[in-house]
Coordinates of C-alpha atoms in Angstrom, one line a residue:
Chain A
M1 CA -25.2 -31.7 -218.2
E2 CA -28.0 -29.0 -216.3
L3 CA -30.5 -30.6 -218.6
V4 CA -29.7 -34.4 -217.6
V5 CA -30.5 -33.4 -214.0
F6 CA -33.5 -31.2 -214.0
V7 CA -35.2 -33.8 -215.6
L8 CA -33.8 -36.8 -213.6
A9 CA -34.8 -34.4 -210.9
S10 CA -38.3 -33.7 -211.6
A11 CA -39.1 -37.1 -213.0
M12 CA -38.0 -38.5 -209.2
M13 CA -40.3 -35.9 -207.4
L14 CA -43.4 -36.9 -210.7
V15 CA -43.3 -40.4 -209.3
G16 CA -42.6 -39.9 -205.8
A17 CA -45.0 -37.2 -206.0
L18 CA -47.9 -39.7 -207.9
G19 CA -46.6 -42.1 -205.4
V20 CA -48.3 -39.9 -202.5
I21 CA -51.9 -39.7 -203.9
T22 CA -52.5 -43.2 -205.0
R23 CA -50.4 -45.5 -202.8
S24 CA -53.7 -46.6 -200.4
N25 CA -50.4 -47.9 -197.4
P26 CA -49.6 -44.5 -195.9
V27 CA -46.3 -46.0 -195.5
H28 CA -45.9 -46.7 -199.0
A29 CA -46.8 -43.2 -199.4
A30 CA -44.9 -41.6 -196.7
L31 CA -41.9 -42.9 -197.9
S32 CA -43.0 -41.6 -201.5
L33 CA -43.1 -38.3 -200.5
I34 CA -39.0 -39.5 -199.7
L35 CA -39.1 -39.4 -203.2
T36 CA -40.5 -35.8 -204.2
L37 CA -38.0 -34.5 -201.4
F38 CA -35.1 -35.8 -202.7
G39 CA -35.6 -34.7 -205.6
V40 CA -36.0 -30.8 -205.0
A41 CA -32.7 -31.7 -202.7
V42 CA -31.2 -32.7 -206.1
H43 CA -33.2 -29.6 -208.0
F44 CA -31.5 -27.1 -204.6
V45 CA -28.2 -28.7 -205.5
A46 CA -28.0 -28.2 -209.4
L47 CA -29.4 -24.2 -208.2
E48 CA -25.9 -23.7 -205.6
A49 CA -27.8 -23.8 -202.9
Y50 CA -26.3 -26.2 -201.4
F51 CA -27.2 -25.6 -197.7
L52 CA -30.9 -25.5 -197.8
A53 CA -30.2 -28.9 -200.0
A54 CA -28.7 -30.2 -196.6
V55 CA -31.3 -28.5 -194.9
Q56 CA -34.0 -29.8 -197.2
I57 CA -33.4 -33.5 -196.4
I58 CA -32.1 -32.6 -192.7
V59 CA -35.4 -31.4 -191.2
Y60 CA -37.7 -32.6 -194.6
A61 CA -36.4 -36.1 -194.9
G62 CA -35.0 -37.1 -192.2
A63 CA -38.0 -35.6 -189.3
I64 CA -40.7 -34.5 -190.6
V65 CA -41.6 -38.4 -192.5
V66 CA -39.8 -40.0 -189.8
L67 CA -42.3 -38.1 -186.9
F68 CA -45.3 -39.4 -190.7
L69 CA -44.3 -43.1 -190.2
F70 CA -43.9 -42.6 -186.3
V71 CA -47.8 -41.8 -185.9
I72 CA -48.4 -44.0 -188.2
M73 CA -47.3 -47.2 -186.7
L74 CA -48.0 -45.5 -183.2
L75 CA -51.8 -45.8 -184.2
G76 CA -52.0 -48.5 -186.0
V77 CA -53.2 -47.3 -188.8
D78 CA -50.9 -49.1 -191.2
K79 CA -53.5 -51.1 -193.5
A80 CA -54.4 -50.3 -197.1
E81 CA -56.9 -48.3 -196.6
D82 CA -60.4 -49.6 -198.6
L83 CA -60.9 -46.9 -201.5
A84 CA -64.1 -48.0 -202.3
T85 CA -65.7 -46.2 -199.1
E86 CA -66.1 -42.6 -199.3
P87 CA -66.5 -40.9 -195.0
L88 CA -67.3 -37.8 -196.3
V89 CA -70.5 -37.3 -198.7
A90 CA -69.7 -35.9 -202.5
Q91 CA -65.5 -35.1 -201.4
R92 CA -64.7 -36.7 -204.2
W93 CA -66.3 -34.1 -206.5
L94 CA -65.2 -31.2 -204.4
A95 CA -61.8 -32.1 -204.3
G96 CA -61.8 -32.9 -207.9
I97 CA -63.6 -29.3 -208.4
A98 CA -61.1 -28.1 -206.1
G99 CA -58.5 -29.1 -207.6
L100 CA -58.8 -28.2 -211.3
G101 CA -59.4 -24.9 -210.4
L102 CA -56.2 -24.8 -208.7
L103 CA -54.9 -26.1 -211.3
G104 CA -57.1 -23.2 -213.7
L105 CA -55.8 -20.3 -211.6
L106 CA -51.5 -21.2 -211.0
V107 CA -51.9 -21.6 -215.3
V108 CA -53.1 -18.4 -215.6
A109 CA -50.9 -16.6 -213.4
V110 CA -48.2 -17.6 -214.2
S111 CA -48.9 -17.4 -218.0
R112 CA -49.9 -13.7 -217.4
G113 CA -47.7 -13.0 -214.3
V114 CA -44.2 -13.3 -216.3
E115 CA -43.3 -10.2 -215.9
V116 CA -44.6 -9.7 -211.9
L117 CA -43.0 -13.4 -211.1
R118 CA -39.3 -11.3 -211.2
P119 CA -37.4 -13.5 -208.0
R120 CA -37.5 -11.0 -204.7
G121 CA -35.3 -9.8 -201.9
N122 CA -31.1 -10.2 -202.6
G123 CA -31.0 -14.6 -203.4
L124 CA -28.0 -15.5 -203.1
D125 CA -25.8 -14.6 -205.4
T126 CA -24.4 -17.6 -206.6
A127 CA -21.7 -15.9 -209.0
A128 CA -19.5 -14.4 -205.4
Q129 CA -19.2 -18.2 -203.9
G130 CA -16.2 -19.2 -206.3
A131 CA -14.6 -21.5 -205.1
D132 CA -14.9 -20.3 -201.3
G133 CA -17.9 -22.7 -199.7
D134 CA -19.4 -21.1 -196.8
A135 CA -20.5 -18.3 -199.0
N136 CA -24.1 -19.9 -199.5
I137 CA -24.2 -20.6 -195.4
Q138 CA -23.2 -16.7 -195.1
Q139 CA -25.7 -15.1 -197.4
L140 CA -29.0 -17.6 -196.2
A141 CA -27.4 -16.5 -192.9
Q142 CA -26.9 -12.4 -193.0
S143 CA -30.8 -13.1 -195.2
V144 CA -32.3 -14.4 -192.1
F145 CA -30.5 -13.2 -188.5
G146 CA -30.3 -9.4 -190.6
D147 CA -32.6 -8.1 -193.3
Y148 CA -35.9 -10.5 -192.6
V149 CA -34.7 -10.6 -188.5
V150 CA -38.3 -9.5 -188.1
A151 CA -40.4 -11.7 -190.2
F152 CA -38.0 -14.3 -188.9
E153 CA -38.7 -14.3 -185.3
L154 CA -42.3 -14.3 -186.1
T155 CA -42.3 -17.4 -188.1
S156 CA -40.3 -19.2 -184.5
V157 CA -42.9 -17.3 -182.3
L158 CA -45.8 -18.7 -184.5
L159 CA -44.1 -22.8 -183.8
V160 CA -44.6 -22.4 -179.9
V161 CA -47.6 -21.3 -179.8
A162 CA -48.8 -24.6 -182.5
V163 CA -46.7 -26.5 -180.1
V164 CA -48.0 -25.2 -176.7
G165 CA -51.7 -24.5 -178.5
T166 CA -51.5 -28.9 -179.9
V167 CA -50.1 -29.7 -176.0
M168 CA -52.7 -27.9 -174.5
L169 CA -55.7 -29.7 -176.4
A170 CA -54.5 -32.9 -176.3
R171 CA -54.0 -32.3 -172.2
R172 CA -57.2 -31.0 -171.1
R173 CA -58.6 -34.4 -172.6
M174 CA -57.4 -36.7 -171.1
A175 CA -58.1 -34.9 -168.4
G176 CA -61.6 -34.7 -168.8
E177 CA -61.4 -39.0 -169.5
A178 CA -60.2 -39.5 -166.4
Chain B
M1 CA -18.5 -26.9 -209.3
I2 CA -19.4 -29.2 -206.4
A3 CA -16.5 -29.9 -204.2
L4 CA -13.8 -27.9 -202.9
D5 CA -11.2 -31.0 -203.5
P6 CA -8.6 -28.7 -206.0
M7 CA -8.3 -31.8 -208.8
L8 CA -11.6 -31.1 -209.4
E9 CA -11.1 -27.1 -209.8
G10 CA -11.1 -26.2 -214.4
D11 CA -12.7 -28.7 -216.8
V12 CA -12.2 -32.6 -216.3
L13 CA -9.9 -34.2 -217.0
W14 CA -9.3 -38.6 -217.2
T15 CA -7.1 -38.1 -214.6
P16 CA -8.8 -36.4 -212.2
L17 CA -11.5 -39.2 -213.2
L18 CA -9.3 -41.7 -212.5
I19 CA -8.5 -40.7 -209.7
V20 CA -11.7 -40.6 -208.5
V21 CA -13.1 -43.6 -209.3
L22 CA -9.8 -44.6 -208.0
K23 CA -10.6 -43.1 -204.5
V24 CA -14.3 -44.7 -204.6
L25 CA -12.5 -48.1 -204.9
V26 CA -10.9 -47.2 -202.3
V27 CA -13.0 -45.8 -199.3
F28 CA -15.3 -48.3 -201.1
V29 CA -13.1 -51.9 -199.9
V30 CA -11.2 -49.5 -197.0
G31 CA -14.8 -49.3 -195.0
L32 CA -15.8 -53.4 -196.0
V33 CA -12.0 -54.1 -194.4
A34 CA -12.7 -51.5 -191.3
T35 CA -16.1 -53.1 -191.2
M36 CA -14.3 -56.7 -190.7
L37 CA -11.8 -55.6 -188.6
M38 CA -13.9 -53.5 -185.8
V39 CA -16.6 -56.6 -185.4
W40 CA -13.2 -59.4 -184.8
F41 CA -11.7 -56.3 -182.5
E42 CA -15.0 -55.6 -180.5
R43 CA -15.6 -59.4 -179.8
K44 CA -12.0 -59.5 -178.8
V45 CA -11.7 -56.4 -176.4
I46 CA -15.0 -58.0 -175.0
A47 CA -13.3 -60.9 -174.6
G48 CA -10.6 -59.7 -172.7
M49 CA -13.4 -57.7 -171.2
Q50 CA -15.3 -60.5 -169.8
N51 CA -11.8 -62.9 -168.8
R52 CA -12.6 -65.0 -171.7
I53 CA -10.1 -66.1 -174.8
G54 CA -12.8 -64.5 -177.5
P55 CA -12.5 -65.7 -182.0
N56 CA -9.2 -67.0 -182.0
K57 CA -9.7 -70.5 -184.5
A58 CA -10.2 -68.4 -187.6
G59 CA -6.8 -67.7 -189.6
P60 CA -4.2 -66.5 -187.0
F61 CA -5.7 -64.7 -183.9
G62 CA -8.8 -64.9 -184.6
L63 CA -8.7 -62.7 -187.9
L64 CA -10.9 -64.4 -190.2
Q65 CA -14.1 -64.4 -187.6
T66 CA -16.0 -61.9 -189.5
L67 CA -15.3 -63.8 -193.0
A68 CA -15.9 -66.8 -191.9
D69 CA -19.3 -65.7 -190.5
G70 CA -20.0 -63.4 -193.3
I71 CA -19.7 -66.3 -195.3
K72 CA -22.5 -68.8 -193.6
L73 CA -24.9 -66.0 -193.4
F74 CA -24.6 -66.1 -197.2
F75 CA -25.4 -69.7 -197.5
K76 CA -28.3 -69.8 -195.0
E77 CA -31.4 -70.0 -196.0
D78 CA -33.0 -66.5 -197.0
L79 CA -36.6 -66.7 -194.9
L80 CA -39.7 -63.7 -196.2
P81 CA -42.7 -63.9 -193.5
R82 CA -46.2 -64.6 -194.7
R83 CA -47.5 -61.4 -193.2
S84 CA -44.5 -59.1 -194.1
D85 CA -44.5 -56.4 -196.8
K86 CA -42.5 -58.4 -199.2
F87 CA -40.9 -55.3 -201.3
V88 CA -40.2 -52.9 -198.2
F89 CA -38.6 -56.1 -196.4
A90 CA -36.2 -56.2 -199.1
L91 CA -35.4 -52.4 -199.6
A92 CA -34.6 -52.1 -195.6
P93 CA -31.5 -53.5 -195.4
F94 CA -30.5 -51.4 -198.1
L95 CA -31.8 -48.3 -196.9
S96 CA -29.4 -49.6 -194.2
L97 CA -26.0 -50.3 -195.6
V98 CA -26.2 -47.8 -198.3
P99 CA -25.7 -44.5 -195.4
A100 CA -23.4 -46.1 -194.0
F101 CA -21.0 -46.3 -197.5
L102 CA -22.3 -42.0 -198.0
A103 CA -20.8 -41.1 -194.4
F104 CA -17.5 -42.7 -194.9
A105 CA -17.4 -40.2 -198.0
I106 CA -17.1 -37.0 -196.0
I107 CA -14.2 -37.9 -194.2
P108 CA -10.3 -36.5 -194.3
L109 CA -8.3 -40.3 -194.6
G110 CA -4.9 -38.7 -194.6
G111 CA -2.2 -37.4 -196.5
D112 CA 0.5 -34.5 -195.8
Y113 CA 0.5 -32.1 -192.9
R114 CA 4.0 -31.5 -192.5
D115 CA 6.7 -28.7 -192.9
G116 CA 3.2 -26.3 -193.0
N117 CA 0.9 -28.4 -195.6
D118 CA -2.6 -28.4 -195.5
G119 CA -2.9 -31.9 -196.0
V120 CA -3.2 -31.6 -199.9
V121 CA -1.2 -34.2 -201.8
T122 CA 0.0 -34.9 -205.6
W123 CA -0.8 -38.5 -207.0
F124 CA -0.5 -38.4 -210.8
G125 CA 1.0 -34.8 -211.0
V126 CA -2.8 -33.8 -209.8
E127 CA -3.4 -31.9 -206.6
T128 CA -5.5 -33.6 -204.5
R129 CA -6.9 -34.4 -201.0
V130 CA -7.1 -37.6 -199.4
Q131 CA -10.8 -38.4 -199.4
L132 CA -13.8 -39.3 -201.4
A133 CA -16.0 -36.1 -201.4
D134 CA -15.4 -32.4 -199.6
P135 CA -19.0 -30.8 -200.4
H136 CA -19.3 -27.5 -199.4
I137 CA -21.9 -28.7 -196.8
G138 CA -19.1 -30.4 -195.1
V139 CA -20.3 -31.9 -192.0
L140 CA -24.4 -30.8 -192.9
F141 CA -23.9 -34.1 -195.3
A142 CA -22.9 -36.2 -192.1
L143 CA -25.9 -35.1 -190.4
A144 CA -28.0 -35.5 -193.4
I145 CA -26.7 -38.8 -193.6
S146 CA -27.5 -40.3 -189.5
S147 CA -31.0 -38.8 -190.4
I148 CA -31.2 -41.2 -193.1
A149 CA -30.2 -44.2 -191.1
V150 CA -33.2 -44.1 -190.1
Y151 CA -35.1 -45.4 -192.2
G152 CA -33.7 -48.4 -192.6
I153 CA -34.9 -49.9 -189.3
M154 CA -38.1 -48.5 -188.6
L155 CA -38.8 -49.7 -192.0
A156 CA -37.6 -53.4 -191.4
G157 CA -39.5 -53.5 -187.9
W158 CA -42.3 -52.6 -189.7
S159 CA -42.6 -54.8 -192.5
S160 CA -41.4 -57.4 -190.7
G161 CA -45.5 -57.2 -189.8
S162 CA -45.0 -59.0 -186.4
K163 CA -45.4 -56.9 -183.3
Y164 CA -41.9 -57.0 -181.5
P165 CA -39.5 -55.7 -184.3
L166 CA -42.6 -52.8 -184.9
L167 CA -42.0 -52.2 -180.8
G168 CA -38.2 -51.8 -181.8
S169 CA -38.5 -49.3 -185.2
V170 CA -41.2 -46.9 -183.2
R171 CA -38.3 -46.9 -180.5
A172 CA -35.8 -46.1 -182.9
S173 CA -37.2 -43.5 -184.8
A174 CA -38.4 -41.9 -181.2
Q175 CA -34.7 -42.2 -179.8
M176 CA -32.6 -40.9 -182.9
V177 CA -34.9 -38.1 -184.1
S178 CA -34.3 -36.7 -180.2
Y179 CA -31.2 -37.0 -180.4
E180 CA -30.2 -36.5 -183.7
A181 CA -30.9 -32.8 -182.6
A182 CA -28.2 -33.2 -179.9
L183 CA -26.3 -34.0 -182.5
G184 CA -26.6 -31.2 -184.5
L185 CA -26.4 -28.8 -182.3
S186 CA -23.3 -30.3 -180.5
L187 CA -21.7 -29.3 -184.2
A188 CA -23.2 -26.4 -184.2
S189 CA -20.6 -24.5 -181.7
V190 CA -17.6 -26.5 -183.5
I191 CA -19.0 -24.9 -186.9
L192 CA -18.4 -21.6 -184.9
I193 CA -15.0 -21.9 -183.6
S194 CA -13.8 -23.4 -186.8
G195 CA -15.7 -21.6 -190.0
T196 CA -16.6 -23.8 -192.2
L197 CA -18.2 -26.4 -192.4
S198 CA -16.5 -28.7 -194.8
T199 CA -14.8 -31.1 -193.1
S200 CA -11.0 -31.1 -194.4
G201 CA -11.7 -27.2 -193.0
I202 CA -12.4 -27.7 -190.1
V203 CA -9.5 -29.8 -189.8
A204 CA -7.1 -27.6 -191.1
A205 CA -8.4 -25.3 -188.2
Q206 CA -6.9 -27.3 -185.7
S207 CA -3.7 -28.0 -187.1
T208 CA -1.6 -27.3 -183.2
L209 CA -2.7 -28.4 -179.8
T210 CA -4.0 -25.0 -178.8
D211 CA -6.2 -25.2 -182.1
W212 CA -8.1 -28.3 -181.0
H213 CA -10.1 -26.0 -178.4
V214 CA -10.1 -28.0 -175.9
V215 CA -11.8 -25.8 -173.5
A216 CA -14.8 -24.3 -176.2
T217 CA -15.0 -27.6 -177.6
G218 CA -12.8 -30.1 -176.1
I219 CA -15.0 -30.7 -173.3
V220 CA -18.5 -29.8 -173.7
P221 CA -19.6 -29.9 -176.5
F222 CA -17.5 -33.1 -177.4
I223 CA -19.4 -34.9 -174.2
I224 CA -22.8 -34.5 -175.6
F225 CA -22.1 -35.3 -179.0
L226 CA -20.3 -38.5 -178.2
I227 CA -23.5 -39.7 -176.2
A228 CA -25.7 -38.5 -179.0
A229 CA -23.0 -40.6 -180.8
T230 CA -24.1 -43.2 -179.1
A231 CA -27.4 -43.2 -179.3
E232 CA -27.4 -42.5 -182.6
L233 CA -25.9 -45.4 -183.6
N234 CA -28.0 -47.3 -181.1
R235 CA -25.3 -48.6 -179.5
P236 CA -24.6 -50.0 -176.0
P237 CA -25.8 -48.4 -173.5
F238 CA -28.3 -47.1 -176.1
D239 CA -29.8 -50.0 -178.2
L240 CA -33.3 -50.1 -177.0
V241 CA -33.9 -50.8 -180.7
E242 CA -32.8 -54.6 -180.5
A243 CA -32.8 -55.1 -176.2
E244 CA -33.0 -58.3 -176.5
Q245 CA -34.7 -59.1 -173.1
E246 CA -37.3 -56.8 -174.1
L247 CA -38.3 -57.2 -177.6
V248 CA -36.8 -60.9 -178.4
G249 CA -34.8 -59.6 -180.7
G250 CA -35.6 -56.4 -181.9
F251 CA -36.2 -54.8 -185.4
N252 CA -34.3 -57.8 -186.8
T253 CA -36.0 -60.0 -184.5
E254 CA -37.5 -61.4 -188.7
Y255 CA -34.5 -61.5 -190.5
S256 CA -31.8 -63.8 -191.9
S257 CA -29.6 -64.2 -194.1
I258 CA -27.0 -62.1 -195.7
R259 CA -30.2 -59.6 -194.9
F260 CA -29.7 -59.8 -191.1
A261 CA -26.0 -59.5 -192.0
L262 CA -27.0 -56.5 -193.9
F263 CA -27.6 -54.5 -191.0
F264 CA -25.5 -55.5 -188.2
L265 CA -22.7 -54.5 -191.4
A266 CA -23.9 -51.5 -191.6
E267 CA -24.4 -50.7 -187.6
F268 CA -20.1 -51.4 -186.9
M269 CA -19.6 -49.9 -190.7
N270 CA -21.2 -46.8 -189.0
T271 CA -19.6 -47.2 -185.8
V272 CA -16.3 -46.0 -187.5
T273 CA -17.8 -43.4 -189.8
M274 CA -18.7 -41.9 -186.4
S275 CA -16.2 -42.6 -184.4
A276 CA -13.3 -41.2 -187.4
L277 CA -16.0 -37.9 -187.7
I278 CA -15.3 -37.5 -183.7
V279 CA -11.2 -37.7 -184.7
T280 CA -11.9 -35.0 -187.1
L281 CA -14.5 -32.4 -185.7
F282 CA -12.6 -33.0 -182.1
F283 CA -9.4 -34.7 -182.0
G284 CA -7.5 -32.7 -185.5
G285 CA -8.5 -35.8 -187.6
P286 CA -5.0 -37.1 -189.7
Q287 CA -3.1 -33.8 -188.5
P288 CA 0.6 -35.1 -186.2
I289 CA -0.1 -34.3 -182.4
S290 CA 1.9 -30.7 -182.5
Y291 CA 2.2 -28.3 -179.8
G292 CA 3.8 -25.2 -179.7
G293 CA 7.1 -25.6 -181.8
I294 CA 7.2 -29.4 -181.8
T295 CA 5.4 -31.9 -184.3
L296 CA 5.7 -35.3 -183.8
D297 CA 6.7 -37.8 -186.2
I298 CA 6.7 -40.8 -187.1
P299 CA 10.4 -42.4 -188.7
L300 CA 10.7 -43.9 -191.1
I301 CA 7.1 -43.0 -193.4
P302 CA 6.3 -40.1 -195.5
N303 CA 4.7 -37.6 -194.6
G304 CA 1.9 -38.9 -197.4
L305 CA 1.1 -42.1 -195.4
E306 CA 2.1 -40.7 -192.2
G307 CA -1.7 -38.5 -191.5
T308 CA -3.5 -41.9 -192.3
I309 CA -1.4 -43.2 -189.7
W310 CA -2.5 -41.1 -187.4
L311 CA -6.1 -40.9 -188.0
L312 CA -6.1 -45.0 -187.4
G313 CA -4.5 -43.8 -184.1
K314 CA -7.0 -41.5 -182.8
V315 CA -9.9 -43.5 -184.6
L316 CA -8.9 -46.7 -182.6
V317 CA -8.8 -44.9 -179.1
F318 CA -12.8 -44.1 -179.9
L319 CA -13.4 -47.4 -181.2
Y320 CA -12.3 -48.6 -178.1
V321 CA -14.1 -46.2 -175.9
Y322 CA -17.9 -47.8 -177.9
V323 CA -16.2 -51.3 -176.4
W324 CA -15.3 -50.5 -173.1
F325 CA -19.4 -48.8 -173.2
R326 CA -20.7 -51.5 -174.2
A327 CA -18.8 -53.9 -172.0
T328 CA -19.4 -51.9 -168.7
L329 CA -22.7 -49.0 -168.9
P330 CA -26.4 -51.1 -168.8
R331 CA -29.1 -50.5 -171.2
L332 CA -31.2 -47.6 -169.8
R333 CA -34.6 -47.1 -169.6
Y334 CA -36.8 -45.3 -171.9
D335 CA -37.8 -42.4 -170.2
Q336 CA -34.5 -41.6 -168.6
L337 CA -33.0 -42.4 -172.5
M338 CA -35.6 -39.2 -173.0
D339 CA -35.1 -37.4 -169.9
L340 CA -31.5 -37.6 -171.4
G341 CA -31.9 -36.3 -174.6
W342 CA -34.4 -33.9 -174.4
K343 CA -33.9 -32.7 -170.5
V344 CA -30.3 -32.7 -170.6
L345 CA -28.0 -32.9 -173.2
I346 CA -30.0 -30.7 -175.5
P347 CA -30.5 -27.4 -174.0
G348 CA -27.1 -28.2 -172.3
S349 CA -25.8 -27.7 -176.1
L350 CA -28.2 -25.0 -176.8
A351 CA -26.3 -23.7 -173.7
W352 CA -22.8 -24.0 -174.3
F353 CA -23.4 -22.2 -178.0
M354 CA -25.3 -19.2 -176.6
L355 CA -22.4 -18.6 -174.6
L356 CA -19.5 -19.2 -177.3
A357 CA -21.8 -16.9 -180.4
A358 CA -21.6 -14.5 -177.1
Q359 CA -17.9 -14.5 -176.8
R360 CA -17.4 -14.4 -180.0
L361 CA -20.1 -11.6 -180.6
A362 CA -18.5 -9.6 -177.8
R363 CA -14.8 -10.7 -179.5
N364 CA -16.2 -9.0 -183.0
E365 CA -17.6 -5.5 -181.5
G366 CA -14.9 -5.2 -179.4
W367 CA -17.1 -5.3 -176.3
N368 CA -14.8 -6.2 -173.0
V369 CA -15.7 -10.3 -173.0
F370 CA -15.2 -10.8 -168.9
T371 CA -18.7 -9.0 -168.7
T372 CA -19.9 -10.3 -171.8
T373 CA -19.7 -13.8 -170.3
A374 CA -20.7 -13.1 -167.0
A375 CA -23.4 -11.1 -168.4
A376 CA -24.4 -14.6 -171.1
V377 CA -23.2 -17.2 -167.9
V378 CA -26.6 -15.5 -165.7
V379 CA -29.2 -15.4 -168.8
L380 CA -28.4 -18.5 -168.9
G381 CA -28.7 -19.2 -164.9
A382 CA -32.7 -17.8 -165.2
C383 CA -33.2 -20.4 -168.4
Y384 CA -31.8 -23.4 -165.4
A385 CA -33.9 -22.1 -163.7
L386 CA -36.7 -21.7 -165.5
L387 CA -36.3 -24.9 -167.2
Q388 CA -36.4 -26.7 -163.4
G389 CA -39.7 -24.6 -162.4
A390 CA -41.4 -26.1 -165.1
F391 CA -39.9 -29.9 -164.8
A392 CA -41.0 -30.1 -161.3
I393 CA -44.5 -28.4 -162.9
S394 CA -44.3 -31.3 -164.8
N395 CA -43.5 -34.1 -162.3
K396 CA -46.4 -32.4 -160.0
T397 CA -49.1 -32.6 -162.7
R398 CA -47.4 -36.1 -163.7
E399 CA -48.3 -37.3 -160.6
R400 CA -51.4 -36.2 -159.6
E401 CA -52.6 -38.3 -163.3
G402 CA -51.1 -41.1 -161.7
A403 CA -48.5 -42.1 -164.1
Q404 CA -45.9 -44.7 -162.6
F405 CA -42.8 -42.8 -163.5

């Protein structure tokens, strides 16, 4: 049963991921991305991380990709791109080399680092969950707001800074034009 | 173990499996019939409010009018605009229909709550709850589904290959993402009070009138949830997605025949689901109303069925409220919509959540609840002043740059 779920979800993710890079229409690519995100959510459910699965759908599939689509529609770039033209010279070659390099690094890291890649942190104690449906969220809250609260708050500060910076950049340009 | 239903613990046997299949069928049929009746109810009530008669030809009191409309739409020609994106155009109605049906699955639809029972009923010798699924993530599932529901409308507008539907879908995406936040934040207060995410758990935590937490969740979070849910459903006064006067017909302008009908099926089904969700979160779901030791009883009805009747009664109140909204409130302007969502509802629900959390912390740590609440109120007042200051500055900047509103 677990194998079937794993294979189906992984197939979903791979089909989606291939769709993201092969579809020439940005809207179709965004739709493929949703398929991938759903696949990840199924994996989370199979790993008994129910809260993460829900958040994955609410935040990524429900908000972030919607914003992608919103920007695509608002800017009117929703036409299929002509793949024959190359806006940046030699970018494909460089992308290919970088991709192969990354693949090589990952293969080496995984094959040599099986011993090192042990679970870090407290992890989710799925055995303790039992019939209590909320144990999952309690453990996660303990982790995020207890053990790693400084890192968590720093991340939120980083996000706020990014938002403020974006607004500042966008506004300054508008004032300059006017 | 994916569900909390007592039926699904241990080995999966044939009887539980059959019960699940039966539940799926019942939920599907009940959903469809409820939608059909909701369309009739809305037309009839709105007709009454506008001093008309409303549908009265098909069947008794015009009850079968929706069925007749549906049959008519099935036989109409299905048009496919030449400039449309064929695949997405065909997909979009289903993307809005499927979430509508999925969300219905987690609503507790009835059960035996009398004499200290917690809603578990026995069918064919198996203990189970009267709801299709009771997942761990509970109400988060409803949030996830309502955030997925935006795709149907959005892609319908985009794939039509025409200006007005596109405008409608751009509005839809911005509106639904904005109000999703308010919806989730007002829900957080309910979860904090009941201490569980599971819908059956939330219902079980509201067994008497005093457990409804009328002050804690029944006023601020409830009103915010009701407004945000109306916006999330794209119902009037938040129906900018299909503002006829501005957008011809909105996102569904290019749709015809049964595809058009599917959007409306989804919309009305979502209205029913949202009303049921409101009842589940704030008003005790299928539990009978009880205060002190007294529980209201419906005579002659077996206890197992009584929950469903209570739920139906409570849901009908909110369905009526939605129709009432539509009949009385004028549509918001777009900037008013965004102001309401981002400047009133989201800060409001966050502030209320903080207040409740402070009180909970004070109780857990043994602090003086009154002092803690007062401190929280002072902090919130300072936050409110800061927010108002920020709004004043942004308004001044906007005026300087020559914005019209």
